[in-house]
Coordinates of C-alpha atoms (C1' of nucleotides) in Angstrom, one line a residue:
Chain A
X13 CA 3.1 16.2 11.6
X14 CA 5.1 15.2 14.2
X15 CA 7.2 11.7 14.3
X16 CA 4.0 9.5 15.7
X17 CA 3.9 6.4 15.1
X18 CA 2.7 5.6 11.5
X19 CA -0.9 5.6 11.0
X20 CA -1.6 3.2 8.5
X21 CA -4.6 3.5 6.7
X22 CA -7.0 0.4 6.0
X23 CA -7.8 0.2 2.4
X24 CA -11.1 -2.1 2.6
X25 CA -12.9 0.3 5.4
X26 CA -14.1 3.9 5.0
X27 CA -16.5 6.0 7.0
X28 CA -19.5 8.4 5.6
X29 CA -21.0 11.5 7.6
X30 CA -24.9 12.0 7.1
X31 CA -25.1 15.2 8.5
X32 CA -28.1 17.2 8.7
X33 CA -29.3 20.2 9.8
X34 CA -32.0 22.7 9.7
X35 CA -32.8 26.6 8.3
X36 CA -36.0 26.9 10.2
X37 CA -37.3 25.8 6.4
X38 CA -36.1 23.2 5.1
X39 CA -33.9 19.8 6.3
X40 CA -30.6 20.1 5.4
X41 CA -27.8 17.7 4.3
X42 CA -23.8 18.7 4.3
X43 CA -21.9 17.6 1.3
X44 CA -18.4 18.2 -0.2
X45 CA -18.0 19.0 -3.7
X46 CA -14.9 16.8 -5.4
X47 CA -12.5 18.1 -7.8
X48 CA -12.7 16.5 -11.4
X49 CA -14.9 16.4 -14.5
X50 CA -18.6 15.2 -13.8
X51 CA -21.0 15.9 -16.2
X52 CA -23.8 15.7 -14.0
X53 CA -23.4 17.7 -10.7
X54 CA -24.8 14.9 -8.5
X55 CA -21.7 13.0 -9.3
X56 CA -19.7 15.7 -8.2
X57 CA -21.5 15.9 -5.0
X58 CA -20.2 13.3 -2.0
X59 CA -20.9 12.6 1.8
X60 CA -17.7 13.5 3.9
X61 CA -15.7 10.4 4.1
X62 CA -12.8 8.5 3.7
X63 CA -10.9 5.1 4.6
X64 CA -10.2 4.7 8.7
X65 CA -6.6 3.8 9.8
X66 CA -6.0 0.8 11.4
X67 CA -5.4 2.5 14.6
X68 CA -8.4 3.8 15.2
X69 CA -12.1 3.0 16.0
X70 CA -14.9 3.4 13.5
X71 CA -16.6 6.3 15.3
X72 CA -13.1 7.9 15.9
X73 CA -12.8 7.7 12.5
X74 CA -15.4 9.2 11.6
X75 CA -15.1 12.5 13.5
X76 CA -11.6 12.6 12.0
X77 CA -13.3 12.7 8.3
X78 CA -16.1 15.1 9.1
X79 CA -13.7 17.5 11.1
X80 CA -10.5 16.8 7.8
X81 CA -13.3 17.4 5.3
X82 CA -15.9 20.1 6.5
X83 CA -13.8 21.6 9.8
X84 CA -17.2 20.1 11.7
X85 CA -15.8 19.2 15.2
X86 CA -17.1 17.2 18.3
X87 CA -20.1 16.1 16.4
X88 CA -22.1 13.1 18.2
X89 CA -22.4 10.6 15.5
X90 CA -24.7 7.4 15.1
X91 CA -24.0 4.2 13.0
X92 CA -26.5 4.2 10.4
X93 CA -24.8 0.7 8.8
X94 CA -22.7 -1.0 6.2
X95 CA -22.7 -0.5 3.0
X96 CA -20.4 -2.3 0.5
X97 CA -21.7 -4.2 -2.5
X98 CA -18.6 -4.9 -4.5
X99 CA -20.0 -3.0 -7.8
X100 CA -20.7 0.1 -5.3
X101 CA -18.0 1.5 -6.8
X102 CA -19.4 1.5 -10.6
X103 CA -19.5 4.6 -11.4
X104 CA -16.6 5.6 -14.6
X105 CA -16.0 8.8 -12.6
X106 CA -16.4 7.7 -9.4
X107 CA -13.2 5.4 -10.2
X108 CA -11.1 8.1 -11.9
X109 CA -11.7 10.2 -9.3
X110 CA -10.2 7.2 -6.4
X111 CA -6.9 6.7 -8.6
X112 CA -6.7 10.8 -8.2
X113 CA -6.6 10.2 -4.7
X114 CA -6.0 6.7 -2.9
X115 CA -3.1 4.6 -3.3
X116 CA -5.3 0.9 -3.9
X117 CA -7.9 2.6 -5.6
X118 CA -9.2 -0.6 -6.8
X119 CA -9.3 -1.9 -3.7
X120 CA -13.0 -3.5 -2.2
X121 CA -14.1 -0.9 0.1
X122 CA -16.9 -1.4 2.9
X123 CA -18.4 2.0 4.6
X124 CA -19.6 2.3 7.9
X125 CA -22.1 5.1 7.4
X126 CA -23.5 7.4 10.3
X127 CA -25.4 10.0 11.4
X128 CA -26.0 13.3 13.0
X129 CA -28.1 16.4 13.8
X130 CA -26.5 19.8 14.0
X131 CA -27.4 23.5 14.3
X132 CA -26.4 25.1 10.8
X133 CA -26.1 28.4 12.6
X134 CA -23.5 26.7 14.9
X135 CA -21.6 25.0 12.2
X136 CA -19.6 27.4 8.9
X137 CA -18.6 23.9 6.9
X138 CA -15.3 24.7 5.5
X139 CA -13.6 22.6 2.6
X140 CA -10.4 20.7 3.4
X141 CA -8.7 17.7 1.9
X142 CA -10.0 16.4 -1.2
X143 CA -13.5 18.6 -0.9
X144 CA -12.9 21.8 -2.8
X145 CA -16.2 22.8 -0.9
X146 CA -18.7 21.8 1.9
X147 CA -21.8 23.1 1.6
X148 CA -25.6 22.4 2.9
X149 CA -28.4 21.2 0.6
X150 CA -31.8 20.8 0.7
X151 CA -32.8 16.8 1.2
X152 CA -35.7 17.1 -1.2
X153 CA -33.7 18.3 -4.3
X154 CA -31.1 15.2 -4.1
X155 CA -31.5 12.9 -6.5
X156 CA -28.6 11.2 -6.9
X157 CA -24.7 11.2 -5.6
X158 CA -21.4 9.7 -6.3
X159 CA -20.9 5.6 -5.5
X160 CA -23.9 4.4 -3.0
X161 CA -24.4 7.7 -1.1
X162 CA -27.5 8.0 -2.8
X163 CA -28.8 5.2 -0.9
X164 CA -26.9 5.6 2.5
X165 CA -28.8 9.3 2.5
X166 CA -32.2 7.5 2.1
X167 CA -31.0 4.7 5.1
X168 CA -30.1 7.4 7.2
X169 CA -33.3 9.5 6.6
X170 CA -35.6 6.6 7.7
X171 CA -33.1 6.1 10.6
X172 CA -34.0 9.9 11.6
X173 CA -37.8 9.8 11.1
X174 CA -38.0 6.3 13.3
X175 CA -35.8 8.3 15.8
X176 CA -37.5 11.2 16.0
X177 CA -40.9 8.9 17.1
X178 CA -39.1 7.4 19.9
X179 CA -36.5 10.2 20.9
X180 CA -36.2 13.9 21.5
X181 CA -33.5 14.0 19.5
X182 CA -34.2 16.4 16.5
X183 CA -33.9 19.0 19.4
X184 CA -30.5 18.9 18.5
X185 CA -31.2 21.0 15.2
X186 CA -32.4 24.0 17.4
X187 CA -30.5 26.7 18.8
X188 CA -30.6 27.5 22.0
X189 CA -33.7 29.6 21.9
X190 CA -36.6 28.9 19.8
X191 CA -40.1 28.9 19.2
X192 CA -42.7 26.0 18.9
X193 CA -43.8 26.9 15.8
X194 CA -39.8 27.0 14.4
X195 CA -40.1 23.1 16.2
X196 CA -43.1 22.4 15.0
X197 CA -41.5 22.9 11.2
X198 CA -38.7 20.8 12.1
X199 CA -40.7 18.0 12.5
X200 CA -42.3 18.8 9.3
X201 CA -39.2 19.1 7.5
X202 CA -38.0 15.7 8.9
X203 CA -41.3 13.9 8.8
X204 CA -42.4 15.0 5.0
X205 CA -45.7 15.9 6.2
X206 CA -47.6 18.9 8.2
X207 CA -48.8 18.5 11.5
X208 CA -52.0 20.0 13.6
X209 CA -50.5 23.2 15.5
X210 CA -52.5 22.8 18.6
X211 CA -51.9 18.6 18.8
X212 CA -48.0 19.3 18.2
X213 CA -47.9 21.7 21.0
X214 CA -50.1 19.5 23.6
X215 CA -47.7 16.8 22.8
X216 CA -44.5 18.6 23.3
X217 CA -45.5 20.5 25.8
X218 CA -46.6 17.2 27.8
X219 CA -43.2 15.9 27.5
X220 CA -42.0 18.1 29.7
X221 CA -39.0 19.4 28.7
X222 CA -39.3 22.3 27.6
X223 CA -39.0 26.1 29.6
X224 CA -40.1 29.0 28.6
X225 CA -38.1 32.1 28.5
X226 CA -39.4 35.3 29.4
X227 CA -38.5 36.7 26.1
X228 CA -40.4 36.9 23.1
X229 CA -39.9 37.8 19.5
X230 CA -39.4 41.0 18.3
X231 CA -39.7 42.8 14.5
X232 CA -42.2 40.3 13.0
X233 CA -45.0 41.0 11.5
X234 CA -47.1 38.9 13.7
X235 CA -47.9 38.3 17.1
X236 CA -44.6 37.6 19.0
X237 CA -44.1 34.2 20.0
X238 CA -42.5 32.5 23.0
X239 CA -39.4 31.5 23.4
X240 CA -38.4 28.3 24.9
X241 CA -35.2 26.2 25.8
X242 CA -34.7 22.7 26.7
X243 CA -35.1 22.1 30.3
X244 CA -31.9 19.7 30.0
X245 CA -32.0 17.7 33.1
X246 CA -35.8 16.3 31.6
X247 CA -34.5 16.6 28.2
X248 CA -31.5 13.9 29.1
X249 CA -33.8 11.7 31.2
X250 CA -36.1 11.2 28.3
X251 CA -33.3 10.5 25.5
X252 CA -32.0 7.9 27.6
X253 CA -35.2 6.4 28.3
X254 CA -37.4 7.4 24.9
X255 CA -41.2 7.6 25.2
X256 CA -43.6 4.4 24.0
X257 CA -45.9 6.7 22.0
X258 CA -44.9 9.5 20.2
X259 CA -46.0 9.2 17.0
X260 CA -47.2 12.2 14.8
Chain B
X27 CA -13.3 -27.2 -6.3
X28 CA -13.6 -26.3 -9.7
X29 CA -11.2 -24.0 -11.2
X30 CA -13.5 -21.1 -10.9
X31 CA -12.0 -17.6 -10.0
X32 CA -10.0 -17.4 -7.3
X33 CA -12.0 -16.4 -4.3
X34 CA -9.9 -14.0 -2.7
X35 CA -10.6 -13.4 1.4
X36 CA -10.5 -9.5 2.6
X37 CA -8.4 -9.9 6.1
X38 CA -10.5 -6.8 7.3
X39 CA -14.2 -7.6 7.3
X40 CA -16.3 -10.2 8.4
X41 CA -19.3 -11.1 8.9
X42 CA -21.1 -12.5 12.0
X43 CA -24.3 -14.2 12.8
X44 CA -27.1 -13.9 15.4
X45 CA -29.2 -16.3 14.9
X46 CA -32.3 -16.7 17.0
X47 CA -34.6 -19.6 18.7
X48 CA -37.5 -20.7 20.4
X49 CA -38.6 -24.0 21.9
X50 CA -42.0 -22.9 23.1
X51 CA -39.8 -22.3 26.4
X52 CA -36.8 -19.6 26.4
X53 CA -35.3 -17.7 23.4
X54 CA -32.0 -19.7 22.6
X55 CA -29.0 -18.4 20.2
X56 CA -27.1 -20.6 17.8
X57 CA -23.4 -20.2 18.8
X58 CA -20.5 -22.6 17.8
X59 CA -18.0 -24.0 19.7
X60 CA -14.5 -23.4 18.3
X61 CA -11.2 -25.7 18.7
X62 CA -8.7 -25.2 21.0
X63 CA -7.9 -24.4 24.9
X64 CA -9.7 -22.0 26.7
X65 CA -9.9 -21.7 30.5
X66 CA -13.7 -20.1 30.8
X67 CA -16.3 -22.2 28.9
X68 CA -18.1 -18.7 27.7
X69 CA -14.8 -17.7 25.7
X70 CA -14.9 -21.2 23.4
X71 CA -17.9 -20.5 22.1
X72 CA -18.9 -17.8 19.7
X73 CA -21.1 -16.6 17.0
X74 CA -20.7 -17.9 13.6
X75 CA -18.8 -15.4 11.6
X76 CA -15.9 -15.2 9.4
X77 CA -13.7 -13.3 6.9
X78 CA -15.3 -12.2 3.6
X79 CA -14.7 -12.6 -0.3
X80 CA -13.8 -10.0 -2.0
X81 CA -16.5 -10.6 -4.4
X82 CA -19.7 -11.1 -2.7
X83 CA -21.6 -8.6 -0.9
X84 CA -21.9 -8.7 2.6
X85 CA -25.0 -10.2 3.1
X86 CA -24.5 -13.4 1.0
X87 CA -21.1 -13.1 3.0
X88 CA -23.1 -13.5 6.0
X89 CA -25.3 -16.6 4.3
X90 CA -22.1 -18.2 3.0
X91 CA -20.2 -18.1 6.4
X92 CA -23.7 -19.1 8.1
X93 CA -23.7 -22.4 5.9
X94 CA -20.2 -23.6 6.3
X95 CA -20.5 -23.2 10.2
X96 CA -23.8 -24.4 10.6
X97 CA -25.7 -26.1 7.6
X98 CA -28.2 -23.6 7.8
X99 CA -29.5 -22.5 4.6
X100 CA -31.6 -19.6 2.7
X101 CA -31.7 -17.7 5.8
X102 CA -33.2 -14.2 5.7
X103 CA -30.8 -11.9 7.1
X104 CA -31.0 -8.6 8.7
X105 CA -28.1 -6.1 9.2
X106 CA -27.5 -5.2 13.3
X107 CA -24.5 -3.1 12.4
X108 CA -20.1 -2.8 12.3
X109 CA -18.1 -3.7 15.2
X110 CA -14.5 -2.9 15.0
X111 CA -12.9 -1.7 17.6
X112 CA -9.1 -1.9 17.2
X113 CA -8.7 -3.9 20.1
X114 CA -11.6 -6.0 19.5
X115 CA -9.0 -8.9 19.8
X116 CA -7.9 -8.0 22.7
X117 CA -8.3 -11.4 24.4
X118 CA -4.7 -14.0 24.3
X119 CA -7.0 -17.2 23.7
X120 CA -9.1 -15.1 20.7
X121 CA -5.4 -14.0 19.5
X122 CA -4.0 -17.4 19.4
X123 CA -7.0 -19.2 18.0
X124 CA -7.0 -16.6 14.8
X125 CA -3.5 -17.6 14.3
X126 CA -4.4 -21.1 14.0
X127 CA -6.3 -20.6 11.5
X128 CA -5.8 -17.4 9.6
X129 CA -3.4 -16.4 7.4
X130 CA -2.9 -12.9 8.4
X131 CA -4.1 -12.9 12.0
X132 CA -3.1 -9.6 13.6
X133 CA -5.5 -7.9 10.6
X134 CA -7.8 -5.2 11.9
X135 CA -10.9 -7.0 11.3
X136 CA -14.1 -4.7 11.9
X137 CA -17.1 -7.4 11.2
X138 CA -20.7 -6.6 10.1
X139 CA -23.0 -8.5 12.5
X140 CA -26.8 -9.4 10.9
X141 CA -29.5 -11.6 12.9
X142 CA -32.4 -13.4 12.2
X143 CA -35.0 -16.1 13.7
X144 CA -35.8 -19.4 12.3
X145 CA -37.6 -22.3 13.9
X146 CA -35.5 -24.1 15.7
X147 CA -37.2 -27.8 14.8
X148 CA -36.9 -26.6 10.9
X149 CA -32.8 -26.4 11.5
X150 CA -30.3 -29.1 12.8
X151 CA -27.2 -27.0 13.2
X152 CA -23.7 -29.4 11.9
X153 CA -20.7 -28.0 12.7
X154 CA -18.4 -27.4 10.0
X155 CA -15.3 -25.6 8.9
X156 CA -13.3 -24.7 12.2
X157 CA -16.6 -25.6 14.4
X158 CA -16.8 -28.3 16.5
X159 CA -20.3 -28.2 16.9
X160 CA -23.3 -25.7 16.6
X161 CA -25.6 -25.7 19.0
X162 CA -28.8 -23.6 20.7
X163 CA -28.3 -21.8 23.5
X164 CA -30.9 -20.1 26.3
X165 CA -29.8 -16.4 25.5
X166 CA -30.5 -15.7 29.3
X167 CA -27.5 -17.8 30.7
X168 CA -25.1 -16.2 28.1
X169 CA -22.4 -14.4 30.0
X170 CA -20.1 -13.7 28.0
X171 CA -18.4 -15.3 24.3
X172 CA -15.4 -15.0 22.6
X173 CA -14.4 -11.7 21.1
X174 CA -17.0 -8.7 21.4
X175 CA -19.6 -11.5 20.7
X176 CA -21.6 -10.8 23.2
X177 CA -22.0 -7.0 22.8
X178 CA -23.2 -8.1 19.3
X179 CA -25.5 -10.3 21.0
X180 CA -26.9 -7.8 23.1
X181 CA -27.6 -5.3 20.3
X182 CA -28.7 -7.6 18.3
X183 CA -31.4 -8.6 20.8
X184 CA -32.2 -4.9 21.3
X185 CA -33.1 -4.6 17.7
X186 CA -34.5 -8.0 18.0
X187 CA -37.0 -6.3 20.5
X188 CA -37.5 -2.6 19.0
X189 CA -38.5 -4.8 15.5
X190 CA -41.1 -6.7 17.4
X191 CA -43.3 -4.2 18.4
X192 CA -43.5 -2.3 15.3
X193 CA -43.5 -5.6 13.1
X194 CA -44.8 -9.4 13.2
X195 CA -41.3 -10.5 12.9
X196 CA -41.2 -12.8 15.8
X197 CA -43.7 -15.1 13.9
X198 CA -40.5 -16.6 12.0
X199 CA -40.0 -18.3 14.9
X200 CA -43.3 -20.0 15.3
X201 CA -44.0 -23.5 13.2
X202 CA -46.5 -23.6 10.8
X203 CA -49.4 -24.4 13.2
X204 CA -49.4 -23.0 17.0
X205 CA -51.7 -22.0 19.9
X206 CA -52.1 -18.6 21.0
X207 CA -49.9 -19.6 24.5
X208 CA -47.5 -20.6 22.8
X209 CA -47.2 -17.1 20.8
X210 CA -47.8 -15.3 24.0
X211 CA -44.4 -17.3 25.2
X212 CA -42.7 -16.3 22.7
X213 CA -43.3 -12.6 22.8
X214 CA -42.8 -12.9 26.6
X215 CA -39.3 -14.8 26.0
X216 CA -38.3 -11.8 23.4
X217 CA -39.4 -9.1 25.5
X218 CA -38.2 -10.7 29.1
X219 CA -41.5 -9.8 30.9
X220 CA -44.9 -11.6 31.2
X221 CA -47.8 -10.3 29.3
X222 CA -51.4 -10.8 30.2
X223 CA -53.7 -13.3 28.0
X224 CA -56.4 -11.3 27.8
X225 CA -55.1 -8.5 26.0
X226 CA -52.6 -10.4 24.2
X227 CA -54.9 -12.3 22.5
X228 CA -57.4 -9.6 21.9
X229 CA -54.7 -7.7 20.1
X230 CA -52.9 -10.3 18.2
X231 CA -56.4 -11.5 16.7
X232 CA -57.2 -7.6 15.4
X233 CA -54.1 -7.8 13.6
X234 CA -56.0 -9.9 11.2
X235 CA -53.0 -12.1 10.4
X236 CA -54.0 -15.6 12.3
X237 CA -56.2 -17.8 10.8
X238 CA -58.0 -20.4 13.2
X239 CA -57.5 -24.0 12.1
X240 CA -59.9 -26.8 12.6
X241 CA -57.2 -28.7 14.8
X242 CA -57.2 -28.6 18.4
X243 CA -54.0 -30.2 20.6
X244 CA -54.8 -33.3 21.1
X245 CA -53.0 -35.2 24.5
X246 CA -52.7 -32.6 26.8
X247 CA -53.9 -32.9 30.6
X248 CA -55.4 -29.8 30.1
X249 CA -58.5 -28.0 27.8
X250 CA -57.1 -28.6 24.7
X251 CA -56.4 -25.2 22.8
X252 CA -56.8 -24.3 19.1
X253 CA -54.2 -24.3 16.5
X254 CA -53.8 -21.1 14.5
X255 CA -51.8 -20.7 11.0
X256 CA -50.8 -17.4 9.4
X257 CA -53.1 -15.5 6.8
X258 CA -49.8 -15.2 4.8
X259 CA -51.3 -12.1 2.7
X260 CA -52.5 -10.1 6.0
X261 CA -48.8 -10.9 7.4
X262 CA -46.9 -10.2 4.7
X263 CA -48.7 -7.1 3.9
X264 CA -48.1 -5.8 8.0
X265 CA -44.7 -7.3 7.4
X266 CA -43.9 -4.4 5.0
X267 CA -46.3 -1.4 6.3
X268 CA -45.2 -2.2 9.7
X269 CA -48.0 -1.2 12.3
X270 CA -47.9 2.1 14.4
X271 CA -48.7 1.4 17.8
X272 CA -47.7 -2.3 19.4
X273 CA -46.4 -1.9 22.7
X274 CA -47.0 -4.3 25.0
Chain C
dG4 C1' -61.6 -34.2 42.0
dC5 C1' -57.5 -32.0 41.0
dA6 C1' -54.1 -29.7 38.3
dA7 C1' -53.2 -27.1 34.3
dA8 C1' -53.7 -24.2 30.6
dA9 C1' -57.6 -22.4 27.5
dG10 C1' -60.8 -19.3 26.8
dT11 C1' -63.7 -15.2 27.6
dG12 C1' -65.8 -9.1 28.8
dT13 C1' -66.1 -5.0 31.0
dT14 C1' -64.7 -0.8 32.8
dA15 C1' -62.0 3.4 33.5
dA16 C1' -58.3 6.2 32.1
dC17 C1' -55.8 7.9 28.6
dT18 C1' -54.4 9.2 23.8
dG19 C1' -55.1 10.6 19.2
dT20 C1' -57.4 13.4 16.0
dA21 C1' -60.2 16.7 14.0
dC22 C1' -61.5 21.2 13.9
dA23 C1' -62.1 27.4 14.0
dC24 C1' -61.5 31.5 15.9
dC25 C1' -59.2 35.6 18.1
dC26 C1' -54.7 38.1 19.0
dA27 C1' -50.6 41.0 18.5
dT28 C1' -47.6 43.0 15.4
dG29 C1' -45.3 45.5 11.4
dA30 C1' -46.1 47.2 7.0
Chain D
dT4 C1' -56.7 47.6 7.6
dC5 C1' -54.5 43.8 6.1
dA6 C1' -51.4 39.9 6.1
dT7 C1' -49.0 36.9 9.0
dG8 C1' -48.1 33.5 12.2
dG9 C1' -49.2 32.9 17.5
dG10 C1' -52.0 31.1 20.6
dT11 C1' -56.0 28.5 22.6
dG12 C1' -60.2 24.1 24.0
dT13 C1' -63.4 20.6 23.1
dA14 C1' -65.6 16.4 21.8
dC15 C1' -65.4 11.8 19.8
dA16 C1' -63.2 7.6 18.8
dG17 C1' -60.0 4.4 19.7
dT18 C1' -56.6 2.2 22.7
dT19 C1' -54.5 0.6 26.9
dA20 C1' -54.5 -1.8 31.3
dA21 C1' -56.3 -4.0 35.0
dC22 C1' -58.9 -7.7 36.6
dA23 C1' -61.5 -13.3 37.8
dC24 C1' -64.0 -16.9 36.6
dT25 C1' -65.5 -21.1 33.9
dT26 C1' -64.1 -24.9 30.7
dT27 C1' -61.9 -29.0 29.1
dT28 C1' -58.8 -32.5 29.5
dG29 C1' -55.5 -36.3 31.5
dC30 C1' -54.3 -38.3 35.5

DNA sequence: GCAAAAGTGTTAACTGTACACCCATGA
DNA sequence: TCATGGGTGTACAGTTAACACTTTTGC
């Protein structure tokens, strides 16, 4: 590191990265693995984060953690909240584990959480830092995590389903190219439930912002489907502007 | 006093509160107006908000620091989000104020903003603590306010607006008895447009959360109109369950 | 009798939802 | 030829949105 000026970290403020994506199965979460003895693996398992400095601003902060802790770069975020009961850090190991690493590790510590969407095929998560790995999980088979995560994955869930009624913005777990009926299980994996194949496609399909490609699927053992890519200049209008009625 | 533990300030989070009016006429905003010389009458005043304990969580933060400011008591609370940019103080009067009454005023404070509505004839703001008095304001002639107050304003307002129409929330602001104008008003104050009777009525009655009362208004020059109360069960069962389509 | 807000229905367009069969492909 | 997911249309119910006149009261 070079002789910049100091960055000073804040001990009372720390960010957390919800970060999903999707398999074309299942919704995904990205989470590090911490070093240390847990007897149960769900305390081993953590959201990428860490305190800010008092230089920068909370989203800034934010990228820095996610990029420090995964490699994951340039990834829009949202604020989910704050989250900081003063107990949140109760957990035996979760305190062991803080004097491993932080110089005030009793200090009171407030998270900003957020959010974001990302194509798992764009992203190879790579450990760095404190993580000794980063690696994606399936959002059903959580059940617990170290401190409040827990919690701050359920907040940011809900966040994401009330988004995706109002906002095209699950789009952002596709890849370039894709069929409807790989979308059409993206909103079931978000949304919990299954939805009517011919409704989901009138729908979509209405909101105009989608193109079809002249290419199709090849080596499956089915009819072939369409592929289709966002037609961006809609797509961007209608994030800005969300629709009134979009519920599944 | 009593000798109780020492309650020990964090000089990097705070807490600040949007609390909303009505009058039957415009949506107003408790702000306080703060000690001290300032040039532009909008950079005096500000939302009530200051530094937290260490020990208590931020939301009875946010009810403590609401109380000392303004009297107001056992007010339900709802999170907006962090603010905290590093150069949130950025303005000399908000830099000079802090040090008059702060013991470490250049602190990178980020603040957790929550909002709420009460009924403004339930609550007679005092002024306390560093206040000099606390008083309603029509949120459409707010320009601007001390600090980033008034980008916390605006948020919180477009929370304030996305909860309504997938909530009853606005009915907090509403005395026990009202006529169906004055609801209309108030959902036409909130949402800044005008609504038509008609369906406003129609819709607000299939909610099945109003309950006509025997009592008509009595002294106006005009056909008197019926006074409605909530069917607290109905409400607070929508309350939770939220309702799917409300748009007006 | 006039001003002011209360109260009241209908229609047309649109949206949501439920539902079943044939198609193209690889194995 | 079978298993798999792709692709398609219709009918009914419910919801939205636009719109105008009569009523009751105080002055």
């Amino acid at each position: 590191m070079k002789a910049e000026k100091i960055q000073q970290l804040n001990p009372n403020v720390s960010v957390d990265c919800v970060i999903f994506g999707f398999d074309f199965e299942q919704l995904k979460v990205l989470l590090i693995e911490r070093e240390g003895n847990f007897e149960d693996k769900s305390q081993r398992l953590a959201l990428p984060g860490d305190l800010i400095f008092n230089s920068e601003n909370l989203l800034s902060a934010a990228q820095r953690v996610l990029e420090e802790l995964t490699g994951l770069k340039d990834i829009f975020l949202k604020q989910v909240g704050a989250f900081g009961e003063p107990d949140r850090i109760s957990k035996e190991t979760d305190k062991q584990w803080l004097r491993s690493i932080r110089a005030n590790p009793d200090a009171r510590v407030i998270t900003i959480a957020y959010y974001s969407l990302v194509q798992i095929t764009d992203y190879a998560p790579q450990a760095n830092s404190f993580a000794t790995s980063a690696n994606w999980y399936d959002v059903r088979e959580i059940e617990d995590l170290a401190f409040d995560h827990y919690s701050i994955l359920r907040q940011a869930l809900d966040q994401l389903r009330m988004e995706l009624q109002s906002r095209p913005v699950g789009f952002n777990l596709m890849p370039p190219k894709f069929t409807l009926g790989q979308l059409q299980k993206m909103y079931e994996a978000i949304l919990g439930k299954s939805l009517d194949k011919r409704n989901f496609r009138r729908k979509i399909l209405k909101l105009d912002i989608l193109a079809p490609l002249e290419e199709k699927q090849q080596e499956v053992s089915h009819k072939p489907a369409q592929y289709f890519m966002f037609n961006e200049e809609n797509y961007n209008k209608l994030r800005e502007s969300g629709f009134d009625n979009f519920g599944f």
